[in-house]
PDB file of C-alpha atoms in Angstrom:
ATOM      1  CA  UNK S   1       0.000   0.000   0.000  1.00 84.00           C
ATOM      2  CA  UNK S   2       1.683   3.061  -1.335  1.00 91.00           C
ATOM      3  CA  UNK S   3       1.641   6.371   1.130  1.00 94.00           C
ATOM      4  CA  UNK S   4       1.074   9.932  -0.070  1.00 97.00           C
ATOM      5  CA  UNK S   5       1.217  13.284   1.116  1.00 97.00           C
ATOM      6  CA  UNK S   6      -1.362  16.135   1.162  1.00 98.00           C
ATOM      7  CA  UNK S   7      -0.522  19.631   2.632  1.00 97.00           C
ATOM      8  CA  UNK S   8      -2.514  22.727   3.258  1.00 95.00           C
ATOM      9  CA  UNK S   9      -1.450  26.205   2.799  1.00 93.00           C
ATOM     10  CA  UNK S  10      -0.314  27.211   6.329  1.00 91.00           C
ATOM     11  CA  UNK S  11       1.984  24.573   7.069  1.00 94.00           C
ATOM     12  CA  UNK S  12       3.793  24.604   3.401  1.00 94.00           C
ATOM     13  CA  UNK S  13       4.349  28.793   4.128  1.00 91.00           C
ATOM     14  CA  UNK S  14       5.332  27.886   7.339  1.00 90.00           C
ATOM     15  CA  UNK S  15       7.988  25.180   5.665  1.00 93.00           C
ATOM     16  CA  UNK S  16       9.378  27.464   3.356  1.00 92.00           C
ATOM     17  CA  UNK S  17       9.965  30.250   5.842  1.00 89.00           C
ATOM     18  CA  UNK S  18      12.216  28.003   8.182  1.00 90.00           C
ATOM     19  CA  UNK S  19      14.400  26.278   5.675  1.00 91.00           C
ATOM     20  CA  UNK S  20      17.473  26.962   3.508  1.00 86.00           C
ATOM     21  CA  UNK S  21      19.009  25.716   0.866  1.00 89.00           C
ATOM     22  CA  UNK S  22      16.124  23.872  -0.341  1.00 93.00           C
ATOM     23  CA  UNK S  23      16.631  21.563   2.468  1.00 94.00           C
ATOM     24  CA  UNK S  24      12.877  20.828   3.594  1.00 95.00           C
ATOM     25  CA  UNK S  25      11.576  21.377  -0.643  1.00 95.00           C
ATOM     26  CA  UNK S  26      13.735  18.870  -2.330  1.00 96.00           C
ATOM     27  CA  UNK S  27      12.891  16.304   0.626  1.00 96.00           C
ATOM     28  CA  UNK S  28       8.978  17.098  -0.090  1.00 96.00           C
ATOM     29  CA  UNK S  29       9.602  17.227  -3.389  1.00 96.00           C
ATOM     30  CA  UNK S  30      11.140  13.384  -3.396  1.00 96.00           C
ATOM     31  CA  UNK S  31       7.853  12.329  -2.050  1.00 95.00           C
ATOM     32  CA  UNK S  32       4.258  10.964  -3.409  1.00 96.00           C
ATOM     33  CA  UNK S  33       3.015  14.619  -2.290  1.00 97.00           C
ATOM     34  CA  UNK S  34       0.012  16.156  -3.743  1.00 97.00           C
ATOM     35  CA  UNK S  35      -1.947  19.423  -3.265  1.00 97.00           C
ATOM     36  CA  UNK S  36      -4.904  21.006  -3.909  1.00 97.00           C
ATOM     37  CA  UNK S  37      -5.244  23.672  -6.605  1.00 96.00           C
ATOM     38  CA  UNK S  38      -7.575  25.775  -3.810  1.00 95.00           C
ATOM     39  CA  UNK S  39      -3.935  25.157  -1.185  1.00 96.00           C
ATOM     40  CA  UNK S  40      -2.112  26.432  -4.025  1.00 95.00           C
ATOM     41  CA  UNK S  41      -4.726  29.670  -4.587  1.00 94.00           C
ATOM     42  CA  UNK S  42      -4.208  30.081  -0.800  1.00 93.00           C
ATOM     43  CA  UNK S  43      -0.240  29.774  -0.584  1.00 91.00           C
ATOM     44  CA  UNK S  44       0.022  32.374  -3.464  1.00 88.00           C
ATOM     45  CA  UNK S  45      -2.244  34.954  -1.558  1.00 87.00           C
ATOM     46  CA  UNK S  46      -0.658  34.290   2.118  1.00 82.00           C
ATOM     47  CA  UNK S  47       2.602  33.476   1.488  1.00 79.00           C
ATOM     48  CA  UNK S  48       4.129  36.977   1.362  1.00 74.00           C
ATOM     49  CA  UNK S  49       1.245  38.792   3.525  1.00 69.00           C
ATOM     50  CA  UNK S  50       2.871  38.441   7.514  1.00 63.00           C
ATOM     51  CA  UNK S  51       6.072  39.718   7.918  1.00 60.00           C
ATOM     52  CA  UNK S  52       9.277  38.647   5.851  1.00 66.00           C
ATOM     53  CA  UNK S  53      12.305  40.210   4.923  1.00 69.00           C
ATOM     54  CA  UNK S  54      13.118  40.823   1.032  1.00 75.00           C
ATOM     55  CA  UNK S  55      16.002  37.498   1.263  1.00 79.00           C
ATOM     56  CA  UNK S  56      13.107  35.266   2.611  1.00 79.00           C
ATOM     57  CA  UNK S  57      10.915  36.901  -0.148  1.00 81.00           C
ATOM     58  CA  UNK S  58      13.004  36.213  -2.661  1.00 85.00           C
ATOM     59  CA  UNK S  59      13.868  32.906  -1.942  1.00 87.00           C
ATOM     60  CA  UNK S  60      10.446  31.332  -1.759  1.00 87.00           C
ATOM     61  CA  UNK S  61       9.731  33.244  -4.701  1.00 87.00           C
ATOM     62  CA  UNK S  62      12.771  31.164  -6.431  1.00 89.00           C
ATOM     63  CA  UNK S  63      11.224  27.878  -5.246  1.00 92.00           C
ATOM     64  CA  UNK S  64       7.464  28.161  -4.956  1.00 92.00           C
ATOM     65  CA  UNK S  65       7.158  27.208  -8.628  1.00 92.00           C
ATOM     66  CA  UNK S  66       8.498  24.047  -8.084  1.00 95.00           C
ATOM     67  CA  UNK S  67       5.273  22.404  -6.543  1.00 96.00           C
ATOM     68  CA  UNK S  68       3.267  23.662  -9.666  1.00 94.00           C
ATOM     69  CA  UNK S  69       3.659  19.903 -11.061  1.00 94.00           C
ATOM     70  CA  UNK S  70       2.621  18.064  -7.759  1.00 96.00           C
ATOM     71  CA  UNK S  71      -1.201  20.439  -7.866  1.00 96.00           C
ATOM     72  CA  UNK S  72      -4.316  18.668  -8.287  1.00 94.00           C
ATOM     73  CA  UNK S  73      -7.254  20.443  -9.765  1.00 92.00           C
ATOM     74  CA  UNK S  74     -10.138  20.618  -7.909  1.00 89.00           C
ATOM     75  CA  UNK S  75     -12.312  20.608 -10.658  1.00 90.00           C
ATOM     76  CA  UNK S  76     -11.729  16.491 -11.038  1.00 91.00           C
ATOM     77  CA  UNK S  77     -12.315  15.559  -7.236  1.00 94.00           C
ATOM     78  CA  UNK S  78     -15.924  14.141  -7.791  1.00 94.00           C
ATOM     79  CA  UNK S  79     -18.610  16.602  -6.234  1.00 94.00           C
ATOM     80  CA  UNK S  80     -19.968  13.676  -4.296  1.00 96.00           C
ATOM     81  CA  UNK S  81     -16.824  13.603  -1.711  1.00 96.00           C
ATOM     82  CA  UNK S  82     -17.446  17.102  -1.086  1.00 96.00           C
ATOM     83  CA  UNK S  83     -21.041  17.047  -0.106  1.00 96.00           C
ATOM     84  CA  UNK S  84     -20.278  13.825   2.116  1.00 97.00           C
ATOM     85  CA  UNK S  85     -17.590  15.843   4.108  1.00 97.00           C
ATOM     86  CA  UNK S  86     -19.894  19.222   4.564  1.00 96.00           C
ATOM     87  CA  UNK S  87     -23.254  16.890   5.178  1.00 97.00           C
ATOM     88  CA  UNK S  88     -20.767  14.472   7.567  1.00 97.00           C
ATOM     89  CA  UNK S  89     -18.762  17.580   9.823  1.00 96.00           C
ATOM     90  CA  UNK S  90     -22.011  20.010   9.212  1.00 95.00           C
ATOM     91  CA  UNK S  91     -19.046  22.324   7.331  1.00 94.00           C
ATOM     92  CA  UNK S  92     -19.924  24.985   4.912  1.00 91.00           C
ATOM     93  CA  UNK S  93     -16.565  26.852   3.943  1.00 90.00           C
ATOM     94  CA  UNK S  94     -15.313  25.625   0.299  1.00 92.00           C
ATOM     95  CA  UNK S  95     -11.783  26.409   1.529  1.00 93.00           C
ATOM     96  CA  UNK S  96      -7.837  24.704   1.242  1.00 94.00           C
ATOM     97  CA  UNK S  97      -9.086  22.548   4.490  1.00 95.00           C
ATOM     98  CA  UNK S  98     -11.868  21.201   2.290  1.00 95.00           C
ATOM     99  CA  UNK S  99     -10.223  20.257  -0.807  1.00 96.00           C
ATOM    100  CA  UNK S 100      -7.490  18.429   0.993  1.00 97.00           C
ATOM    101  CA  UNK S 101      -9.812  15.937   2.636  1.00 97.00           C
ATOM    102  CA  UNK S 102     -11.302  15.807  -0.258  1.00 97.00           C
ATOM    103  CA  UNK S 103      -8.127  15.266  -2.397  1.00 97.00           C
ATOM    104  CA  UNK S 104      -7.303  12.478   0.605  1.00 97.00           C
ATOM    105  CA  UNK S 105     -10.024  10.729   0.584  1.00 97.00           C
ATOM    106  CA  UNK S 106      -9.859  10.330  -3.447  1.00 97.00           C
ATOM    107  CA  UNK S 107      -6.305   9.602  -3.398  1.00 97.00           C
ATOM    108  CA  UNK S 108      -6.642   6.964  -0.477  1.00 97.00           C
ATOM    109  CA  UNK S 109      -9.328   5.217  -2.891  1.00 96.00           C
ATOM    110  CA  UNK S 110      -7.977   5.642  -6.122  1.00 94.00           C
ATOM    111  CA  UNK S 111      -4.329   4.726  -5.646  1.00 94.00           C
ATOM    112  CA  UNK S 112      -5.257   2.305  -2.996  1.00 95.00           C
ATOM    113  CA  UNK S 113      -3.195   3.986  -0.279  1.00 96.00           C
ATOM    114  CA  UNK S 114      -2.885   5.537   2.982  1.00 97.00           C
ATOM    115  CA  UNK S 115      -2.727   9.509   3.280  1.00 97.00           C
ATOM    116  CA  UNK S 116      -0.985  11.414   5.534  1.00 97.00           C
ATOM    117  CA  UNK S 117      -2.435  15.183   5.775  1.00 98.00           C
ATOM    118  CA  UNK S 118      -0.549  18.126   7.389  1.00 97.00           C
ATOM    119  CA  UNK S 119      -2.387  21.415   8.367  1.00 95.00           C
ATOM    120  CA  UNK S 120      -1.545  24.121  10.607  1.00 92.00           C
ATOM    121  CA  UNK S 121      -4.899  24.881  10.895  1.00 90.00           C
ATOM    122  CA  UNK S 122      -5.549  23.314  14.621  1.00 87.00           C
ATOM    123  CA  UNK S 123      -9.400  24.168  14.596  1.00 88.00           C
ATOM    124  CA  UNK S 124      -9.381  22.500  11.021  1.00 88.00           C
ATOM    125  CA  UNK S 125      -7.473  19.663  12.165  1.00 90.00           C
ATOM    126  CA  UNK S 126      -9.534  18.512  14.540  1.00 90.00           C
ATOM    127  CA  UNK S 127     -12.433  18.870  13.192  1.00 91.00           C
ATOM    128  CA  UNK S 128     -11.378  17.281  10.099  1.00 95.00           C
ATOM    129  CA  UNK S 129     -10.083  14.248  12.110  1.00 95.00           C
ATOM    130  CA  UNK S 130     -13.375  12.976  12.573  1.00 95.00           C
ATOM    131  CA  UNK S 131     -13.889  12.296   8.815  1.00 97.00           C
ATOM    132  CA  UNK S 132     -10.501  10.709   8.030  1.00 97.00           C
ATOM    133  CA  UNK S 133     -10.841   8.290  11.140  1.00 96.00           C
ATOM    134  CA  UNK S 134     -14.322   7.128   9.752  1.00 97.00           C
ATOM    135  CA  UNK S 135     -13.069   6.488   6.068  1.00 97.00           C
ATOM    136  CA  UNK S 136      -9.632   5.372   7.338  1.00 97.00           C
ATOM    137  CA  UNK S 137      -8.436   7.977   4.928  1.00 98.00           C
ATOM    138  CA  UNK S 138      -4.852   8.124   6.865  1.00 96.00           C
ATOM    139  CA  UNK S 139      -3.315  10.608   9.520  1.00 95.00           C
ATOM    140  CA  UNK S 140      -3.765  14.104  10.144  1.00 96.00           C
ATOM    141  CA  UNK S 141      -0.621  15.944  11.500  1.00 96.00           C
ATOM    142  CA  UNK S 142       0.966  19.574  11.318  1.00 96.00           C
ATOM    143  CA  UNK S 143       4.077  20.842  10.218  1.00 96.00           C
ATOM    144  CA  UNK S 144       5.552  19.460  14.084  1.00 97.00           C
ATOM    145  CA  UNK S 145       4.880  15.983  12.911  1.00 97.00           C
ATOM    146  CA  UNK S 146       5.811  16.685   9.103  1.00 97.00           C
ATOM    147  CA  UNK S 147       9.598  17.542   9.918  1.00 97.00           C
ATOM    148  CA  UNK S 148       9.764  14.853  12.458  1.00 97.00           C
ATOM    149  CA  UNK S 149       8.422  12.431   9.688  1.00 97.00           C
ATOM    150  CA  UNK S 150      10.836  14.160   7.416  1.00 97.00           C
ATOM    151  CA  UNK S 151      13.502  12.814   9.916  1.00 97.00           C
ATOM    152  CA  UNK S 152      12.396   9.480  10.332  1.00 96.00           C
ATOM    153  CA  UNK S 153      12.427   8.540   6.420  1.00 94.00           C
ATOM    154  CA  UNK S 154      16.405  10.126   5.523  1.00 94.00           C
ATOM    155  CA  UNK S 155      19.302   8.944   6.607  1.00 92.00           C
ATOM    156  CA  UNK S 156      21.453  10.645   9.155  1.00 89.00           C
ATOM    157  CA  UNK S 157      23.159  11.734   5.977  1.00 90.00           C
ATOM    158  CA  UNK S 158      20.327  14.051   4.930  1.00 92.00           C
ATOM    159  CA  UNK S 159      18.936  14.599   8.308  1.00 95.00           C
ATOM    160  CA  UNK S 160      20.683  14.745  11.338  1.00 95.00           C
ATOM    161  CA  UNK S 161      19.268  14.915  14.902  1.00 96.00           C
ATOM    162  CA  UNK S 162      20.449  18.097  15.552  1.00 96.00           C
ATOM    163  CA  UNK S 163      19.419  19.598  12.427  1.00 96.00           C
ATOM    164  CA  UNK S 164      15.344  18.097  13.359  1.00 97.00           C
ATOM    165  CA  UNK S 165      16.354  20.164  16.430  1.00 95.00           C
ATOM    166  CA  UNK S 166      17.127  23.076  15.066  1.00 93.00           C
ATOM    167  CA  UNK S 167      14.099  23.413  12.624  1.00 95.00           C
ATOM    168  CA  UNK S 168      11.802  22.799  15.473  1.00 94.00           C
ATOM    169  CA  UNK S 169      13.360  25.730  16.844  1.00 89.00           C
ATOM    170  CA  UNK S 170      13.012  28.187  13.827  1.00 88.00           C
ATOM    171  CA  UNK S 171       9.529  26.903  13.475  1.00 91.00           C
ATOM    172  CA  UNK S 172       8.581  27.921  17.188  1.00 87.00           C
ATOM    173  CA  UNK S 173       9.761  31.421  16.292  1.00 80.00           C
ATOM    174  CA  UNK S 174       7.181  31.404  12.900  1.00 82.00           C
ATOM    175  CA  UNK S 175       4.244  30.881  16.211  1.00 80.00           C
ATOM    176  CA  UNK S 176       5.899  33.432  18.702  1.00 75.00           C
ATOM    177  CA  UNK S 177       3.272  36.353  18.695  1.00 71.00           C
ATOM    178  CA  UNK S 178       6.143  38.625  19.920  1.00 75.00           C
ATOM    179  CA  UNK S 179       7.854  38.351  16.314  1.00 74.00           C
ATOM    180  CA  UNK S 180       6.636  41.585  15.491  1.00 74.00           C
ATOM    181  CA  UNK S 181       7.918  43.669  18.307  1.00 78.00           C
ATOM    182  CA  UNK S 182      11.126  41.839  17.964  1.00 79.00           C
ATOM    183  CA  UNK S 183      12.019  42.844  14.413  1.00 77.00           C
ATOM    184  CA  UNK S 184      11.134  46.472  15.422  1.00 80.00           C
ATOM    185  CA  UNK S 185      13.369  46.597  18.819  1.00 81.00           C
ATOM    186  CA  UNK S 186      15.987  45.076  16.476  1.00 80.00           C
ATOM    187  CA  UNK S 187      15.163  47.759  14.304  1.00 80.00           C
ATOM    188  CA  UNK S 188      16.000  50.309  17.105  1.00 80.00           C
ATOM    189  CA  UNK S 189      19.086  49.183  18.510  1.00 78.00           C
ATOM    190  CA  UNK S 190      21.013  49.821  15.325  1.00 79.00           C
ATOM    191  CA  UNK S 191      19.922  53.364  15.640  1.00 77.00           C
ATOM    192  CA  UNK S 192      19.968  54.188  19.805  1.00 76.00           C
ATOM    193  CA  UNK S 193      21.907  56.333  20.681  1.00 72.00           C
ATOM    194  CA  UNK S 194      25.769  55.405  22.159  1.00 67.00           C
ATOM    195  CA  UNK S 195      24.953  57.454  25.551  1.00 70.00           C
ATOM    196  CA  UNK S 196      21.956  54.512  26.394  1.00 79.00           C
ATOM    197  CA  UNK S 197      24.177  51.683  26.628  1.00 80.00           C
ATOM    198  CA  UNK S 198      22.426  49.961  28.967  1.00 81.00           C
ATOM    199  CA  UNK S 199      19.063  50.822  27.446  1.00 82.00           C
ATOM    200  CA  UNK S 200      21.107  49.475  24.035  1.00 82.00           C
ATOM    201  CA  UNK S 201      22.303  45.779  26.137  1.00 83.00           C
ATOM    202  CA  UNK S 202      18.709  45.665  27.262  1.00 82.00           C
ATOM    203  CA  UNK S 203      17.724  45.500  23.964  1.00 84.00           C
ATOM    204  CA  UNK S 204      20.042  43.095  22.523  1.00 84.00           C
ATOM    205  CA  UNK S 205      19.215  40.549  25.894  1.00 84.00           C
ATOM    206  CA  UNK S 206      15.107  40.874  24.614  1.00 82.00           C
ATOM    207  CA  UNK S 207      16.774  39.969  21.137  1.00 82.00           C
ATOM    208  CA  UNK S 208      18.890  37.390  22.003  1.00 82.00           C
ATOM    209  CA  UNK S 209      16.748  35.227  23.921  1.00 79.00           C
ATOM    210  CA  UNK S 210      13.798  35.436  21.446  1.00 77.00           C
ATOM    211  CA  UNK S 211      16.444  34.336  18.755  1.00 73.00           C
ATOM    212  CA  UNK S 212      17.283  31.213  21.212  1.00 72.00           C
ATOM    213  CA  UNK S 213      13.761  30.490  21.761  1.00 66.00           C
ATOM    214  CA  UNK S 214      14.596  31.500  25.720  1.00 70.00           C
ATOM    215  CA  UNK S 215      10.933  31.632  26.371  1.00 65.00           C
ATOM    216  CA  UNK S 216      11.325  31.970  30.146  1.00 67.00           C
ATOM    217  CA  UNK S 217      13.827  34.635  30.158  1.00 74.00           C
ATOM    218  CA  UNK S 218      12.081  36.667  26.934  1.00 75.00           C
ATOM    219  CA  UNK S 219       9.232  36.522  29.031  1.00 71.00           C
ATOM    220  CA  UNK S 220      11.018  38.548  32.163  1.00 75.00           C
ATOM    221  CA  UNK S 221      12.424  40.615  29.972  1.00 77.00           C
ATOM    222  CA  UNK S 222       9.723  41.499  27.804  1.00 76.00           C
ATOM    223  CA  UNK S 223       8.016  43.159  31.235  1.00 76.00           C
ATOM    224  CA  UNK S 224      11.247  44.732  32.088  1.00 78.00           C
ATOM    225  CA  UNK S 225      11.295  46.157  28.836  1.00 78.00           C
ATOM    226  CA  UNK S 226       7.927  47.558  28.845  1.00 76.00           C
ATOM    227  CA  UNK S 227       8.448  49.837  32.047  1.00 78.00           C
ATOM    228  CA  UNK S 228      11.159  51.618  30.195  1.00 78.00           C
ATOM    229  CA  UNK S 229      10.258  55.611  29.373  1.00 75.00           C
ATOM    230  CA  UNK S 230      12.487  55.877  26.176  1.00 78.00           C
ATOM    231  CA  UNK S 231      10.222  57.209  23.615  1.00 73.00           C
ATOM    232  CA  UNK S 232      10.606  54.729  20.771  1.00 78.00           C
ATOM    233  CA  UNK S 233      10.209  51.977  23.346  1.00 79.00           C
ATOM    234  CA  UNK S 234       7.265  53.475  24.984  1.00 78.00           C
ATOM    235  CA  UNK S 235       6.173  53.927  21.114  1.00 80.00           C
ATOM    236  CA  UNK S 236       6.217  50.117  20.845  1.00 77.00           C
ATOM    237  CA  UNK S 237       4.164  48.750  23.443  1.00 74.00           C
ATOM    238  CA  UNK S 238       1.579  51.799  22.827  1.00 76.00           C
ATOM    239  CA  UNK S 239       1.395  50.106  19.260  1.00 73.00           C
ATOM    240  CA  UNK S 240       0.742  46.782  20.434  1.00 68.00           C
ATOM    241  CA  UNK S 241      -1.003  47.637  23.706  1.00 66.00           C
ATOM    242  CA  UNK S 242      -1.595  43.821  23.720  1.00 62.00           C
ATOM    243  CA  UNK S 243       1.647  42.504  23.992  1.00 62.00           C
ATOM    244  CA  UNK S 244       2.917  41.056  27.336  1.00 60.00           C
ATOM    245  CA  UNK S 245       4.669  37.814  28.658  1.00 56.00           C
ATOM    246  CA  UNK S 246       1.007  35.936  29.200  1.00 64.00           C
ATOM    247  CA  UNK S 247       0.989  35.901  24.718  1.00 66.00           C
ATOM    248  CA  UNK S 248       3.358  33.302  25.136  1.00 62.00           C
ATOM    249  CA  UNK S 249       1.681  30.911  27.428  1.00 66.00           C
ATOM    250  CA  UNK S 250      -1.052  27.897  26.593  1.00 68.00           C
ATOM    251  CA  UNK S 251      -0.242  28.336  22.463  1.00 78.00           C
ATOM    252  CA  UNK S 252      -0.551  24.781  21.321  1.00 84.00           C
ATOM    253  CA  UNK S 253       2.370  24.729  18.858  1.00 87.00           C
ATOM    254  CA  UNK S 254       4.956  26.373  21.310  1.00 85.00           C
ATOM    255  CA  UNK S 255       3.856  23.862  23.773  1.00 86.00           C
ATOM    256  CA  UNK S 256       4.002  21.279  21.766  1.00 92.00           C
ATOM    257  CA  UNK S 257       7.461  21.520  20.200  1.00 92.00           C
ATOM    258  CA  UNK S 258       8.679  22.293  23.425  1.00 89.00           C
ATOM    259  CA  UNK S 259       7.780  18.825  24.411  1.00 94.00           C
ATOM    260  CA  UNK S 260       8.809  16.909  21.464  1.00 96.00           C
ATOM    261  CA  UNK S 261      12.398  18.899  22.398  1.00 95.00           C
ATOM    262  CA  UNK S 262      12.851  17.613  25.784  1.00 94.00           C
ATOM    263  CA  UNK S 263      11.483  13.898  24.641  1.00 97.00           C
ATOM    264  CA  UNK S 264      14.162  14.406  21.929  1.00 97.00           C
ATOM    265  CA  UNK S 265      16.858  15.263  24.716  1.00 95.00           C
ATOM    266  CA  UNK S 266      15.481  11.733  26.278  1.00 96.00           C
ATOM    267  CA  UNK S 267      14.391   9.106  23.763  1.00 95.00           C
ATOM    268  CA  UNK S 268      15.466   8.343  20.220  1.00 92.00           C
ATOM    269  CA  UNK S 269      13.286   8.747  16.935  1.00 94.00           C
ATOM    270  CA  UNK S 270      13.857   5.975  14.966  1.00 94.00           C
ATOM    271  CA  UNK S 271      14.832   5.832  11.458  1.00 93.00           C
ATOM    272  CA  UNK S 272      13.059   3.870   8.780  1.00 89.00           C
ATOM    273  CA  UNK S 273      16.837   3.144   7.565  1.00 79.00           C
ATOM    274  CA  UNK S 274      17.855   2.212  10.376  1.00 72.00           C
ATOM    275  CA  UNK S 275      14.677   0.289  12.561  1.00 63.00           C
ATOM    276  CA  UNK S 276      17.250  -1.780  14.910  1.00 65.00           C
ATOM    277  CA  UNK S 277      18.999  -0.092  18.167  1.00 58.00           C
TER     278      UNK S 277
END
């Protein structure tokens, strides 16, 4: 039974965002993956929309073409799969979510296989679990489980432990809500003036630490930060009145890589390469 590979919009942006050097696209690339022309629609439309600096831009933009040949059309998925989804989860959106169970369920018949979805959608995900656990369509997983799978099915040649590590890392920082703020006290430093050293180090710590996913010390030092009367700091948190350490608590992706990092630290992930201890 042959395995494919759907993926929606959000976890594909968040993919190419994190990688370099084609690392993640040529491994996705290598696989039976498949996507729906609505995921492509969205990708195209979202992909550049958040922040991103003009490298990032332009290196997705050198790439993005590449998973042109792996689109499905939606116009051949037969109308009768997508009725049975909306009538089964009650769901009325025609949206990427949609299409890719859709595209799953008709690849899981037609090729005789089993299909392994990845959203970052988590309301989407679980809802959308329901349906591919009653048709035994496959799995449903997010872009967590995708690199970890990633990992799993290349040899420590092509994917070492460290570097499964280090994406999980970069991919907390695509969730961190305080992204934004960062880029802009980053932003400031460069500019501060020599006289505020300290203001300048204080800065640089907030920077640091986000940068090496120090959540418990970015935290501290985010609410240091924000008592500061400097006028382009106060200027910050007036623009994002909403900001403060409690952002980064309960987010189910944060949480979640965190744990998969300290089960990493503790048990191995074994290898389809290499099954044996």
């Amino acid at each position: 039974m042959e395995t494919y590979i759907v993926i929606d919009a959000c976890t594909l942006i968040n993919l190419l965002r994190i990688e370099e050097n084609r690392f993640i696209t040529d491994k996705l690339l290598s696989l039976n993956l498949k996507i729906a022309s609505k995921v492509f629609e969205e990708i195209n439309n979202r992909v550049f929309v958040n922040q991103i600096d003009v490298e990032q831009m332009d290196y997705i933009k050198s790439i993005i073409y590449l998973f042109r040949d792996y689109v499905k059309q939606d116009e051949t998925l037969p109308e009768c799969y997508l009725n049975d989804i909306q009538s089964f989860l009650n769901y009325n959106k025609k949206n990427g979510e949609l299409y890719s169970t859709a595209l799953s369920l008709f690849t899981s018949r037609n090729d005789f296989s089993k299909v392994y979805f990845y959203t970052d959608d988590f309301p989407a995900k679980e809802q959308f679990e329901e349906y591919f656990n009653y048709q035994q369509i496959g799995y449903i997983g997010d872009s967590v489980d995708l690199i970890c799978f990633l990992y799993c099915i290349f040899d420590n040649e092509h994917f070492t432990k460290q570097q499964l590590k280090d994406y999980l890392q970069n991919l907390k920082s695509q969730y961190n809500p305080l992204k934004t703020i960062i880029s802009e006290l980053e932003k400031i430093s460069t500019i501060i003036d020599k006289t505020q050293k300290v203001l300048k180090n204080k800065i640089i710590k907030v920077v640091d630490n986000f940068y090496d996913n120090n959540i418990d010390k970015i935290i501290k030092d985010i609410d240091d930060l924000s008592k500061v009367e400097q006028y382009s700091i106060k200027n910050i948190f007036q623009k994002y009145p909403t900001v403060n350490s409690n952002m980064l608590k309960g987010i189910p992706i944060i949480e979640k890589i965190n744990d998969r990092l300290r089960k990493l630290d503790k048990f191995d992930l074994f290898k389809y390469s290499n099954p044996l201890c």
